[in-house]
């Protein structure tokens, strides 16, 4: 262990940049194991002494606390759910935002939580049970098939038009904003495929949203193709949708892209290490909020 600005051996090169002494420990796994042999789990360093007075919160007050990153917490507040409303969380696992929304609604109204992967639904239901919430209904369902033009259902998927007061779309993304990441195995072709997939969620969400309703779109990724360019496409494709301020505001403005006016960039929120409004480090994140001014197709 050593202090800030000391020299550390990093592979075959010496690293002389800023460092922070947070703990003493015994090395159990080397760089070759992590980066070359791609060991996916295990203990890399066994900590023998901490130098930061932050307690471990695992299994502490599980029914009273739920660990979330700051931008995810902000996202639920941006949605601004109200008691008694009918809300859709299209990609709900593991349930952090879903349960937060329920608490903000005082556990009244109805929240529909969709997730297509079975074991992820189990996590959502476990969190619902742990927190004693009654307003959430979780379904194992592919949210890209959540809308049906012929459906009249308001209680289970698929749903028809103009059903929900508020919809949260936090779709699958490249997750390049997640930290820490020792390595990332995503190929360029995979990253490039996300915007078209994300659009499927957004387009159907707008059809299911009531006049006067709110849609919040969020990702934990950096590329503008998954974020600002989705906003531009919404505004170009659906004239009934208005981009409004994503408040409360703790992040910075959006990145400049073709078709996104400066005033629109100032309405969205971006969280990045170099591009945020908060004085704490967060994961990379994006939040945009829309209002539906009138029924679709009118």
C-alpha positions in Angstrom: 0.0 0.0 0.0 1.0 3.6 -0.5 -0.3 7.1 -0.7 -1.4 9.5 -3.4 1.1 10.2 -6.2 3.3 7.3 -5.2 4.7 4.9 -7.8 2.8 1.6 -8.3 4.0 -1.4 -10.4 1.3 -2.0 -13.0 2.3 -5.0 -15.1 5.6 -4.2 -16.8 5.2 -0.5 -16.5 5.4 1.9 -13.6 2.2 3.9 -12.9 3.0 7.3 -11.5 -0.4 9.0 -11.7 -2.7 9.9 -8.8 -3.6 7.0 -6.5 -5.5 6.7 -3.2 -4.6 4.5 -0.3 -7.9 2.9 0.7 -6.8 -0.4 2.3 -4.0 -2.9 3.0 -4.4 -6.4 1.6 -2.9 -9.6 0.3 -2.9 -10.3 -3.4 -4.8 -13.4 -4.3 -5.1 -12.9 -8.1 -2.8 -11.2 -10.5 -3.3 -9.1 -13.6 -2.8 -12.1 -15.9 -5.6 -14.0 -14.1 -8.0 -11.1 -14.5 -7.2 -9.8 -18.0 -5.6 -12.7 -19.9 -7.1 -15.8 -18.3 -10.4 -13.9 -17.9 -11.3 -15.1 -14.4 -14.8 -13.9 -14.0 -15.2 -14.1 -10.2 -13.3 -14.6 -7.0 -11.3 -12.6 -4.6 -8.4 -10.6 -6.2 -7.2 -8.9 -3.0 -8.0 -10.1 0.6 -8.3 -6.9 2.6 -6.5 -7.0 5.9 -7.0 -3.4 7.0 -9.3 -0.6 5.8 -8.3 3.1 5.8 -11.7 4.5 4.8 -14.3 4.6 7.5 -17.2 3.3 5.4 -19.0 0.2 6.8 -20.2 -2.7 4.7 -24.0 -2.5 4.2 -24.5 -6.1 3.0 -27.5 -7.6 4.8 -27.9 -4.5 7.0 -31.5 -3.2 7.4 -32.5 -5.1 4.2 -36.2 -4.2 4.6 -35.4 -0.5 5.2 -32.6 0.1 2.6 -32.0 -0.8 -1.1 -28.6 0.0 -2.6 -28.9 2.1 -5.8 -26.7 4.4 -7.7 -27.5 8.1 -7.7 -28.7 8.5 -11.3 -31.1 5.6 -10.9 -32.6 7.4 -7.8 -32.9 10.6 -9.8 -34.7 8.7 -12.6 -37.6 7.7 -10.4 -38.0 11.3 -9.1 -37.9 12.6 -12.7 -40.8 10.2 -13.5 -42.6 11.9 -10.6 -45.2 9.2 -9.9 -48.3 10.2 -8.0 -50.5 8.1 -5.7 -53.3 6.2 -7.5 -51.7 6.3 -11.0 -51.3 3.4 -13.4 -47.6 3.1 -14.3 -45.6 0.8 -16.5 -41.9 -0.1 -16.0 -41.0 -1.8 -19.2 -37.7 -3.3 -18.3 -37.9 -3.6 -14.5 -35.2 -6.0 -13.3 -33.8 -6.1 -10.7 -36.6 -3.9 -9.3 -34.7 -1.0 -7.8 -36.6 1.7 -9.7 -39.8 -0.2 -9.6 -39.9 -0.5 -5.8 -38.7 3.1 -5.5 -41.6 4.3 -7.7 -44.0 2.3 -5.4 -42.6 4.1 -2.4 -42.9 7.5 -4.0 -46.6 6.6 -4.8 -47.1 5.6 -1.1 -47.8 2.1 -2.5 -51.1 3.1 -3.9 -52.2 2.8 -7.6 -50.8 0.1 -9.9 -47.3 -0.5 -11.2 -46.9 -3.0 -14.0 -43.3 -4.4 -14.1 -42.2 -6.4 -17.2 -39.2 -8.6 -17.6 -38.7 -11.3 -20.1 -36.0 -13.4 -18.2 -37.4 -15.7 -15.6 -34.6 -15.5 -13.0 -34.7 -11.7 -13.2 -38.5 -11.8 -12.5 -37.6 -13.8 -9.4 -35.3 -11.0 -8.2 -38.1 -8.4 -8.7 -40.6 -10.4 -6.8 -38.1 -11.1 -4.0 -37.5 -7.3 -3.7 -41.2 -6.6 -3.7 -41.8 -9.2 -1.0 -38.8 -8.0 1.1 -40.2 -4.4 1.1 -43.8 -5.5 1.7 -45.2 -3.6 -1.4 -48.7 -4.3 -2.7 -49.0 -2.0 -5.7 -46.6 -3.9 -8.1 -47.6 -6.6 -10.5 -44.7 -8.3 -12.1 -45.0 -10.3 -15.4 -42.6 -12.5 -17.3 -43.1 -10.8 -20.6 -41.0 -9.4 -23.5 -41.7 -5.7 -23.4 -41.2 -5.4 -27.1 -44.5 -7.2 -27.3 -46.2 -5.3 -24.6 -48.4 -3.4 -27.0 -51.2 -4.8 -29.1 -53.5 -2.7 -31.3 -56.4 -5.1 -30.6 -55.9 -5.4 -26.8 -58.3 -3.7 -24.4 -56.5 -5.0 -21.3 -55.4 -2.7 -18.6 -54.3 -5.3 -16.1 -52.0 -7.7 -17.9 -50.0 -7.7 -21.1 -50.3 -7.1 -24.0 -51.9 -3.7 -23.5 -53.8 -1.4 -25.8 -53.5 2.3 -26.5 -53.6 5.1 -24.0 -53.5 2.9 -20.9 -50.8 4.3 -18.6 -50.3 7.6 -16.8 -46.5 7.3 -16.8 -44.1 4.9 -18.4 -40.4 4.3 -17.6 -38.3 3.0 -20.4 -34.9 1.8 -19.2 -34.2 -0.6 -22.0 -31.3 -3.0 -22.5 -28.2 -1.0 -23.5 -24.5 -1.4 -24.0 -24.0 -0.5 -20.3 -20.7 1.3 -21.1 -21.4 3.7 -18.3 -21.4 1.0 -15.6 -18.4 1.1 -13.3 -16.1 -0.4 -12.3 -15.3 -2.4 -15.4 -12.1 -4.3 -15.6 -12.8 -5.3 -19.2 -15.6 -5.3 -21.7 -16.3 -8.1 -24.1 -18.9 -6.2 -26.2 -18.1 -6.1 -29.9 -18.8 -3.0 -32.0 -21.5 -4.8 -33.9 -23.3 -5.6 -30.7 -23.0 -2.0 -29.4 -24.3 -0.7 -32.7 -27.4 -3.0 -32.6 -28.8 -1.4 -29.4 -30.4 1.8 -30.8 -32.8 -0.1 -33.1 -33.7 -2.4 -30.3 -34.3 0.5 -27.8 -36.5 2.2 -30.3 -38.9 -0.8 -30.3 -39.5 -0.1 -26.6 -39.9 3.7 -27.0 -42.3 3.5 -30.0 -44.6 1.1 -28.3 -44.4 3.0 -25.0 -45.7 6.2 -26.7 -48.7 4.3 -28.1 -49.6 3.0 -24.6 -49.2 6.4 -22.9 -52.3 8.4 -22.1 -52.8 12.0 -23.3 -51.1 14.2 -20.7 -48.9 11.3 -19.6 -45.2 11.2 -18.9 -42.5 9.0 -20.5 -39.0 8.8 -19.0 -36.2 7.3 -21.1 -33.0 6.3 -19.4 -29.8 4.3 -20.0 -26.6 3.5 -18.2 -24.6 4.0 -21.4 -22.5 6.7 -23.1 -23.0 6.6 -26.9 -25.2 9.4 -28.3 -26.8 6.8 -30.6 -28.5 5.3 -27.5 -29.4 8.6 -25.9 -29.6 12.0 -27.6 -30.3 10.5 -31.0 -33.2 8.5 -29.6 -34.5 11.8 -28.3 -34.2 13.4 -31.7 -36.0 10.5 -33.3 -38.9 10.7 -30.8 -39.3 14.4 -31.6 -39.1 13.9 -35.3 -41.5 10.8 -35.4 -44.1 11.7 -32.8 -45.2 15.4 -32.9 -47.5 14.7 -30.0 -44.4 14.2 -27.7 -42.8 17.2 -26.0 -39.4 17.1 -24.4 -39.5 18.7 -21.0 -37.0 19.3 -18.2 -35.8 16.2 -16.5 -36.0 17.4 -12.9 -34.8 17.3 -10.2 -31.5 18.1 -12.0 -28.2 16.8 -10.7 -26.6 15.8 -14.0 -25.1 17.9 -16.8 -26.6 18.8 -20.2 -26.8 16.4 -23.2 -24.1 16.1 -25.9 -24.6 18.1 -29.1 -25.9 16.0 -32.0 -27.5 16.8 -35.3 -31.1 17.6 -34.9 -31.0 18.3 -31.2 -31.3 22.0 -30.4 -29.2 23.5 -27.6 -32.4 24.2 -25.6 -33.3 20.5 -25.9 -29.8 19.4 -24.8 -30.3 21.5 -21.7 -33.5 19.6 -20.8 -32.0 16.1 -20.6 -29.5 14.9 -18.0 -26.1 13.2 -18.5 -23.9 11.8 -15.8 -20.3 11.2 -16.7 -17.1 11.7 -14.7 -16.2 14.8 -16.7 -19.7 16.0 -17.7 -22.0 16.2 -14.7 -23.5 18.7 -12.3 -22.9 16.8 -9.1 -19.8 16.9 -7.0 -19.7 13.2 -6.5 -18.5 10.4 -8.9 -21.3 8.4 -10.5 -21.8 5.8 -13.2 -22.4 7.0 -16.7 -26.1 7.7 -17.2 -28.7 9.5 -19.4 -32.2 10.7 -18.6 -34.8 12.3 -20.8 -38.4 13.2 -20.0 -41.4 13.6 -22.4 -45.0 14.8 -22.1 -47.7 13.5 -24.4 -49.7 16.5 -25.6 -52.4 14.7 -27.4 -53.5 11.2 -28.5 -51.3 9.5 -31.0 -52.3 9.9 -34.6 -54.4 13.0 -34.0 
